[in-house]
CSV table of C-alpha atoms in Angstrom, one decimal:
chain,number,residue,atom,x,y,z
A,3,MET,CA,18.1,20.7,-21.8
A,4,SER,CA,20.0,20.9,-18.6
A,5,GLU,CA,19.5,24.1,-16.7
A,6,SER,CA,22.7,26.3,-16.4
A,7,PRO,CA,23.8,27.7,-13.2
A,8,SER,CA,23.2,31.4,-12.6
A,9,SER,CA,26.0,33.6,-14.0
A,10,SER,CA,26.0,35.4,-10.6
A,11,ARG,CA,27.5,32.5,-8.7
A,12,ARG,CA,30.2,29.9,-9.1
A,13,PRO,CA,28.9,26.6,-10.4
A,14,THR,CA,28.7,23.8,-7.8
A,15,MET,CA,29.2,20.0,-7.8
A,16,ARG,CA,25.4,19.7,-8.0
A,17,ASP,CA,25.4,21.9,-11.1
A,18,VAL,CA,27.9,19.5,-12.7
A,19,ALA,CA,25.8,16.4,-11.7
A,20,ARG,CA,22.6,18.0,-13.1
A,21,ALA,CA,24.2,19.0,-16.4
A,22,ALA,CA,25.9,15.6,-16.8
A,23,GLY,CA,22.8,13.7,-16.0
A,24,VAL,CA,24.3,11.7,-13.0
A,25,SER,CA,24.0,11.9,-9.2
A,26,PRO,CA,26.0,14.2,-7.0
A,27,ALA,CA,27.5,11.1,-5.3
A,28,LEU,CA,28.9,9.9,-8.7
A,29,VAL,CA,30.4,13.3,-9.4
A,30,SER,CA,32.0,13.1,-5.9
A,31,ILE,CA,33.5,9.7,-6.7
A,32,VAL,CA,35.0,11.0,-10.0
A,33,PHE,CA,36.5,14.1,-8.4
A,34,ARG,CA,37.9,12.1,-5.6
A,35,GLU,CA,39.4,9.5,-8.1
A,36,ALA,CA,37.7,6.7,-6.1
A,37,ALA,CA,36.5,3.4,-7.4
A,38,GLY,CA,32.9,3.2,-8.7
A,39,ALA,CA,32.8,5.2,-12.0
A,40,SER,CA,33.6,4.0,-15.5
A,41,PRO,CA,36.2,5.7,-17.7
A,42,ARG,CA,33.5,7.0,-20.0
A,43,THR,CA,31.6,8.5,-17.0
A,44,ARG,CA,34.7,10.1,-15.6
A,45,GLU,CA,35.4,11.7,-19.0
A,46,LYS,CA,31.8,13.0,-19.3
A,47,VAL,CA,31.9,14.5,-15.8
A,48,PHE,CA,35.3,16.3,-16.3
A,49,ALA,CA,34.1,17.6,-19.7
A,50,THR,CA,30.9,18.9,-18.2
A,51,ALA,CA,32.9,20.5,-15.3
A,52,ARG,CA,35.1,22.3,-17.8
A,53,SER,CA,32.1,23.5,-20.0
A,54,LEU,CA,30.5,25.0,-16.9
A,55,GLY,CA,33.6,26.5,-15.6
A,56,TYR,CA,33.6,24.5,-12.4
A,57,VAL,CA,36.6,25.0,-10.2
A,58,ARG,CA,37.3,22.7,-7.2
A,59,ASP,CA,37.7,24.6,-3.9
A,60,GLU,CA,41.0,23.0,-2.8
A,61,ARG,CA,40.8,24.6,0.6
A,62,ALA,CA,37.4,23.1,1.3
A,63,ARG,CA,38.7,19.8,-0.2
A,64,GLY,CA,41.6,19.9,2.3
A,65,LEU,CA,39.2,20.4,5.2
A,66,ARG,CA,37.0,17.6,4.0
A,67,SER,CA,40.0,15.3,3.7
A,68,LEU,CA,40.3,15.6,7.4
A,69,GLN,CA,36.8,14.1,8.0
A,70,ARG,CA,37.5,10.5,7.0
A,71,ASP,CA,37.1,9.5,10.6
A,72,SER,CA,33.7,11.1,10.8
A,73,ILE,CA,30.4,9.1,10.8
A,74,GLY,CA,27.5,10.3,8.8
A,75,ILE,CA,23.8,9.6,9.6
A,76,THR,CA,20.7,9.9,7.4
A,77,PHE,CA,17.4,10.0,9.3
A,78,ARG,CA,13.9,11.3,9.0
A,79,LEU,CA,13.2,14.7,10.7
A,80,ASP,CA,9.6,14.1,11.6
A,81,GLN,CA,9.9,10.7,13.3
A,82,PRO,CA,10.3,10.9,17.1
A,83,PHE,CA,11.7,7.3,17.3
A,84,GLN,CA,14.5,8.1,14.8
A,85,ALA,CA,15.4,11.2,16.7
A,86,ALA,CA,15.9,9.0,19.8
A,87,VAL,CA,18.1,6.6,17.9
A,88,VAL,CA,20.2,9.5,16.5
A,89,ALA,CA,20.7,10.8,20.1
A,90,GLY,CA,21.9,7.3,21.1
A,91,VAL,CA,24.3,7.1,18.2
A,92,TYR,CA,25.8,10.5,19.2
A,93,ASP,CA,26.5,9.2,22.8
A,94,ALA,CA,28.0,5.9,21.5
A,95,VAL,CA,30.1,7.2,18.7
A,96,ASN,CA,31.3,10.3,20.7
A,97,LEU,CA,32.9,8.0,23.2
A,98,ALA,CA,35.3,7.0,20.5
A,99,ALA,CA,36.0,10.5,19.5
A,100,HIS,CA,34.5,10.3,16.0
A,101,PRO,CA,32.8,13.4,14.8
A,102,ILE,CA,29.3,13.0,13.5
A,103,VAL,CA,27.7,14.6,10.4
A,104,THR,CA,23.9,14.5,10.2
A,105,SER,CA,22.0,14.7,6.8
A,106,PRO,CA,18.3,14.5,7.5
A,107,THR,CA,15.6,13.6,5.0
A,108,SER,CA,12.1,15.3,4.7
A,109,GLU,CA,9.2,15.6,2.3
A,110,THR,CA,11.3,17.8,0.1
A,111,ARG,CA,14.7,16.2,0.6
A,112,ASP,CA,15.1,12.5,-0.3
A,113,GLU,CA,17.5,9.9,0.9
A,114,GLU,CA,19.7,10.0,-2.2
A,115,GLU,CA,20.3,13.7,-1.6
A,116,ALA,CA,21.1,13.2,2.0
A,117,LEU,CA,23.6,10.4,1.3
A,118,SER,CA,25.2,12.5,-1.5
A,119,ASP,CA,26.0,15.2,1.0
A,120,LEU,CA,27.6,12.7,3.4
A,121,ILE,CA,29.7,11.2,0.6
A,122,ALA,CA,30.7,14.7,-0.6
A,123,ASN,CA,31.8,15.6,2.9
A,124,ARG,CA,34.1,12.4,2.8
A,125,CYS,CA,32.6,10.7,5.8
A,126,GLY,CA,34.4,7.6,6.8
A,127,ALA,CA,31.2,5.6,7.2
A,128,VAL,CA,27.5,6.1,7.0
A,129,ILE,CA,24.6,5.0,9.2
A,130,VAL,CA,21.3,4.9,7.3
A,131,LEU,CA,18.2,4.9,9.7
A,132,SER,CA,15.0,3.2,8.3
A,133,SER,CA,16.4,3.4,4.8
A,134,ARG,CA,14.0,2.9,1.9
A,135,LEU,CA,16.8,2.6,-0.7
A,136,PRO,CA,17.1,-0.7,-2.7
A,137,ALA,CA,19.5,-3.2,-1.2
A,138,ASP,CA,21.7,-3.1,-4.3
A,139,ARG,CA,22.1,0.7,-4.0
A,140,LEU,CA,23.3,0.3,-0.5
A,141,ALA,CA,25.7,-2.4,-1.6
A,142,ARG,CA,27.2,-0.1,-4.2
A,143,ILE,CA,27.7,2.6,-1.6
A,144,ALA,CA,29.3,0.0,0.7
A,145,ASP,CA,31.9,-0.7,-2.2
A,146,ASP,CA,33.4,2.8,-1.3
A,147,LEU,CA,32.7,3.2,2.4
A,148,PRO,CA,31.2,1.2,5.3
A,149,VAL,CA,27.4,1.2,5.5
A,150,VAL,CA,25.3,0.2,8.6
A,151,SER,CA,21.6,0.1,8.5
A,152,ILE,CA,19.4,0.6,11.5
A,153,ALA,CA,15.7,-0.5,11.8
A,154,ARG,CA,15.8,-2.4,8.5
A,155,THR,CA,17.3,-5.8,7.5
A,156,VAL,CA,19.4,-5.6,4.4
A,157,ASP,CA,20.5,-8.6,2.3
A,158,ALA,CA,23.6,-7.2,0.7
A,159,PRO,CA,27.3,-7.8,0.8
A,160,ARG,CA,29.2,-5.7,3.2
A,161,VAL,CA,26.1,-3.9,4.5
A,162,ASP,CA,25.7,-4.5,8.2
A,163,TRP,CA,22.3,-4.1,9.9
A,164,VAL,CA,20.7,-3.7,13.3
A,165,ALA,CA,17.0,-4.1,13.6
A,166,SER,CA,14.3,-4.8,16.2
A,167,ASP,CA,12.3,-8.0,16.2
A,168,GLU,CA,9.5,-6.5,14.1
A,169,ARG,CA,7.4,-9.7,13.8
A,170,GLY,CA,7.8,-10.5,17.5
A,171,GLY,CA,6.7,-6.9,18.4
A,172,ILE,CA,3.5,-7.2,16.5
A,173,ARG,CA,2.8,-10.6,17.9
A,174,LEU,CA,3.1,-9.0,21.4
A,175,ALA,CA,0.5,-6.4,20.4
A,176,VAL,CA,-1.9,-9.0,19.0
A,177,ASP,CA,-1.5,-11.4,21.9
A,178,HIS,CA,-2.1,-8.6,24.4
A,179,LEU,CA,-5.4,-7.7,22.7
A,180,VAL,CA,-6.5,-11.4,22.4
A,181,GLU,CA,-5.8,-11.9,26.1
A,182,LEU,CA,-8.1,-8.9,26.8
A,183,GLY,CA,-10.8,-10.7,24.8
A,184,HIS,CA,-10.5,-8.9,21.4
A,185,ARG,CA,-11.2,-10.8,18.2
A,186,ASP,CA,-12.1,-8.1,15.7
A,187,ILE,CA,-8.6,-6.5,15.3
A,188,VAL,CA,-7.4,-4.3,12.5
A,189,TYR,CA,-3.7,-3.6,11.8
A,190,LEU,CA,-2.9,-0.5,9.9
A,191,SER,CA,0.2,-1.4,7.8
A,192,ASP,CA,2.8,0.4,5.8
A,193,THR,CA,4.8,-2.1,3.8
A,194,GLY,CA,6.7,0.8,2.0
A,195,SER,CA,8.5,1.7,5.3
A,196,ALA,CA,11.4,0.1,6.9
A,197,GLY,CA,10.2,-2.9,9.0
A,198,GLY,CA,6.8,-2.7,7.3
A,199,PRO,CA,6.8,-6.1,5.5
A,200,GLU,CA,8.1,-7.9,8.7
A,201,ARG,CA,5.4,-6.3,10.9
A,202,LEU,CA,2.7,-7.4,8.4
A,203,GLU,CA,4.0,-10.9,8.3
A,204,GLY,CA,4.1,-10.9,12.1
A,205,PHE,CA,0.4,-9.8,12.2
A,206,HIS,CA,-0.6,-12.6,10.0
A,207,ASP,CA,1.3,-15.1,12.0
A,208,ALA,CA,-0.2,-13.9,15.3
A,209,VAL,CA,-3.8,-13.9,14.2
A,210,LEU,CA,-3.4,-17.3,12.6
A,211,ALA,CA,-1.9,-18.7,15.9
A,212,ALA,CA,-4.6,-17.1,17.9
A,213,GLY,CA,-7.3,-18.6,15.7
A,214,ILE,CA,-8.8,-15.2,14.7
A,215,ARG,CA,-7.9,-15.2,11.0
A,216,ASP,CA,-11.5,-14.7,9.9
A,217,SER,CA,-12.2,-11.7,12.2
A,218,ALA,CA,-8.8,-9.9,12.1
A,219,ARG,CA,-7.5,-8.0,9.1
A,220,ALA,CA,-4.8,-5.7,7.9
A,221,VAL,CA,-5.5,-2.5,5.8
A,222,GLY,CA,-3.1,-0.2,4.2
A,223,ALA,CA,-2.3,3.1,6.0
A,224,GLY,CA,1.1,4.8,6.6
A,225,ARG,CA,3.4,6.2,9.2
A,226,THR,CA,1.9,9.6,10.0
A,227,GLU,CA,-1.0,10.9,12.0
A,228,ASP,CA,-2.8,11.8,8.7
A,229,ALA,CA,-2.4,8.3,7.5
A,230,GLY,CA,-3.8,6.8,10.7
A,231,SER,CA,-6.7,9.3,10.6
A,232,ALA,CA,-7.6,8.6,6.9
A,233,ALA,CA,-7.6,4.8,7.6
A,234,THR,CA,-9.8,5.3,10.6
A,235,LEU,CA,-12.3,7.4,8.7
A,236,ARG,CA,-12.5,4.7,6.1
A,237,LEU,CA,-13.3,2.2,8.7
A,238,LEU,CA,-15.9,4.5,10.3
A,239,ASP,CA,-17.5,5.3,6.9
A,240,ALA,CA,-17.7,1.6,6.0
A,241,GLY,CA,-19.4,0.8,9.2
A,242,ARG,CA,-16.8,-1.8,10.0
A,243,LEU,CA,-15.1,-0.3,13.1
A,244,PRO,CA,-13.2,-3.1,15.0
A,245,THR,CA,-12.9,-3.4,18.8
A,246,ALA,CA,-9.1,-2.9,18.5
A,247,ILE,CA,-6.7,-1.2,16.2
A,248,VAL,CA,-2.9,-1.6,15.9
A,249,GLY,CA,-1.1,1.3,14.3
A,250,PHE,CA,2.0,0.9,12.2
A,251,ASN,CA,3.7,3.3,14.6
A,252,ASP,CA,2.9,5.7,17.4
A,253,ARG,CA,2.2,8.6,15.0
A,254,CYS,CA,-0.2,6.4,13.0
A,255,ALA,CA,-1.9,5.3,16.2
A,256,LEU,CA,-2.1,8.9,17.5
A,257,GLY,CA,-4.0,9.8,14.3
A,258,VAL,CA,-6.4,6.9,15.0
A,259,ILE,CA,-7.0,8.1,18.6
A,260,ASP,CA,-7.6,11.7,17.5
A,261,THR,CA,-10.0,10.7,14.8
A,262,LEU,CA,-12.0,8.3,17.1
A,263,ILE,CA,-12.3,10.9,19.8
A,264,ARG,CA,-13.5,13.5,17.3
A,265,ARG,CA,-16.1,11.1,16.1
A,266,GLY,CA,-17.4,10.5,19.6
A,267,VAL,CA,-15.9,7.0,19.9
A,268,ARG,CA,-14.4,6.3,23.4
A,269,VAL,CA,-10.8,5.0,23.7
A,270,PRO,CA,-10.4,2.3,25.1
A,271,ASP,CA,-14.1,1.8,26.2
A,272,GLU,CA,-15.3,1.2,22.6
A,273,VAL,CA,-12.1,0.7,20.7
A,274,SER,CA,-8.6,-0.2,22.1
A,275,VAL,CA,-5.5,1.2,20.3
A,276,VAL,CA,-1.9,0.0,20.2
A,277,GLY,CA,1.0,1.9,18.7
A,278,PHE,CA,4.6,0.8,17.8
A,279,ASP,CA,7.9,2.3,18.8
A,280,ASP,CA,7.0,3.4,22.4
A,281,SER,CA,8.3,6.8,21.4
A,282,GLU,CA,7.9,9.9,23.6
A,283,VAL,CA,4.6,10.6,21.8
A,284,ALA,CA,3.2,7.4,23.4
A,285,ALA,CA,4.3,8.3,26.9
A,286,ARG,CA,2.8,11.7,27.0
A,287,SER,CA,0.5,12.2,30.0
A,288,MET,CA,-2.5,13.1,28.0
A,289,ILE,CA,-2.3,10.1,25.7
A,290,ARG,CA,-0.6,7.3,27.6
A,291,MET,CA,-0.7,4.9,24.7
A,292,THR,CA,-0.1,1.2,24.9
A,293,SER,CA,2.8,0.6,22.5
A,294,VAL,CA,5.3,-1.9,21.3
A,295,ARG,CA,8.8,-0.8,22.6
A,296,GLN,CA,11.8,-0.7,20.4
A,297,ASP,CA,15.0,0.1,22.4
A,298,PRO,CA,16.5,3.1,20.5
A,299,ILE,CA,19.7,3.1,22.8
A,300,ALA,CA,20.4,-0.7,22.2
A,301,LEU,CA,19.9,-0.2,18.4
A,302,ALA,CA,22.2,2.8,18.4
A,303,ARG,CA,24.9,1.2,20.5
A,304,ALA,CA,24.9,-2.0,18.4
A,305,ALA,CA,25.2,0.1,15.2
A,306,ALA,CA,27.9,2.3,16.6
A,307,GLU,CA,29.9,-0.8,17.6
A,308,ARG,CA,29.6,-2.2,14.1
A,309,VAL,CA,30.7,1.1,12.6
A,310,MET,CA,33.8,1.2,14.9
A,311,LEU,CA,34.8,-2.3,13.7
A,312,ARG,CA,34.3,-1.3,10.0
A,313,VAL,CA,36.5,1.9,10.2
A,314,GLY,CA,39.1,0.1,12.3
A,315,PRO,CA,42.1,-2.0,10.9
A,316,GLY,CA,40.8,-4.8,8.8
A,317,GLY,CA,37.2,-3.7,9.0
A,318,GLY,CA,36.7,-3.8,5.3
A,319,ASP,CA,37.3,-7.6,5.3
A,320,LEU,CA,34.7,-8.4,7.8
A,321,PRO,CA,31.5,-10.4,6.4
A,322,ALA,CA,28.2,-8.6,6.6
A,323,ALA,CA,26.5,-9.0,10.0
A,324,GLY,CA,22.9,-8.7,11.1
A,325,ILE,CA,21.8,-8.1,14.7
A,326,VAL,CA,18.3,-8.4,16.0
A,327,LYS,CA,17.2,-6.6,19.2
A,328,PRO,CA,14.2,-7.8,21.2
A,329,THR,CA,11.0,-5.8,21.6
A,330,SER,CA,8.6,-5.5,24.6
A,331,LEU,CA,5.1,-4.2,25.2
A,332,THR,CA,4.4,-1.1,27.4
A,333,VAL,CA,0.9,-1.3,28.5
A,334,ARG,CA,-0.8,2.0,29.3
A,335,SER,CA,-4.4,3.3,29.1
A,336,THR,CA,-5.5,2.9,25.5
A,337,THR,CA,-6.2,-0.8,25.8
A,338,ALA,CA,-9.0,-2.6,27.7
A,339,PRO,CA,-11.3,-5.5,27.4
A,340,PRO,CA,-14.0,-5.1,24.7
A,341,ARG,CA,-17.5,-4.1,25.7
A,342,VAL,CA,-20.6,-5.5,24.1
A,343,ARG,CA,-22.0,-3.0,21.6
């Protein structure tokens, strides 16, 4: 049974969505009389709203209607690289006098909820950063308003994307380690995150090209310090510590470094470590991590330019576009030639 809103407050759009068994985004579409909901669904939503005593706030609705030129952004709160991209979007979009509405995600707030808030606020377009939603879901959103994806390629009609050369970035990391003399290399992957499948493919291509397929391997990890630490502990406990580890991102690599040091393993004397993103974490003076650099400003500007085209005259008729930005390698103090053990 659906949970009723407390009698001490006015029912909200979220209460209507919960009681009707649909998403807040769909309720918003119904109330805005926009395309994307069937007649049966519309009838169900209106009936549920009446039964709950939901009354639309026309004053708030009027204010929201003024926001059609605003750009909404979803991003992860705890990822330093994503924060840098959002800052770049602010700079680029503000030059065109478009207000920005941010809707972050976290462990307790998923991407669907973040997007629903942007849709409810009648943003004129949305930028999704490292989205994990299915491509067909993004395509359905793009039926109603422009969608631009950053840091993930999306094969969907009307969805534009801007991404780094993920495969090339991992190849840079592997080639750097091979040039130093490493053969026993482990890559800590996360295929569930944006860019994860491409980075894993790039790793396999790189080790094959270097002729070290039998000695290099990929193991599942994640995108946080805890994920990098847990994967490193598994390698240590199994007695299969490599001479070099490539983390899925800088936070994962930071977890690797912390765990190695705590276990008495010297970095880079005994194990070299490479991150990915070249975020502010990697550049800290006490860490100085070698890392594959994505250019957050270049990604942000390219996405902002695409959004401006989409919200401009005739933007809805443009075909979907994909833009790839190059990566580079920043070499610091966490990589060195392997030493004989």
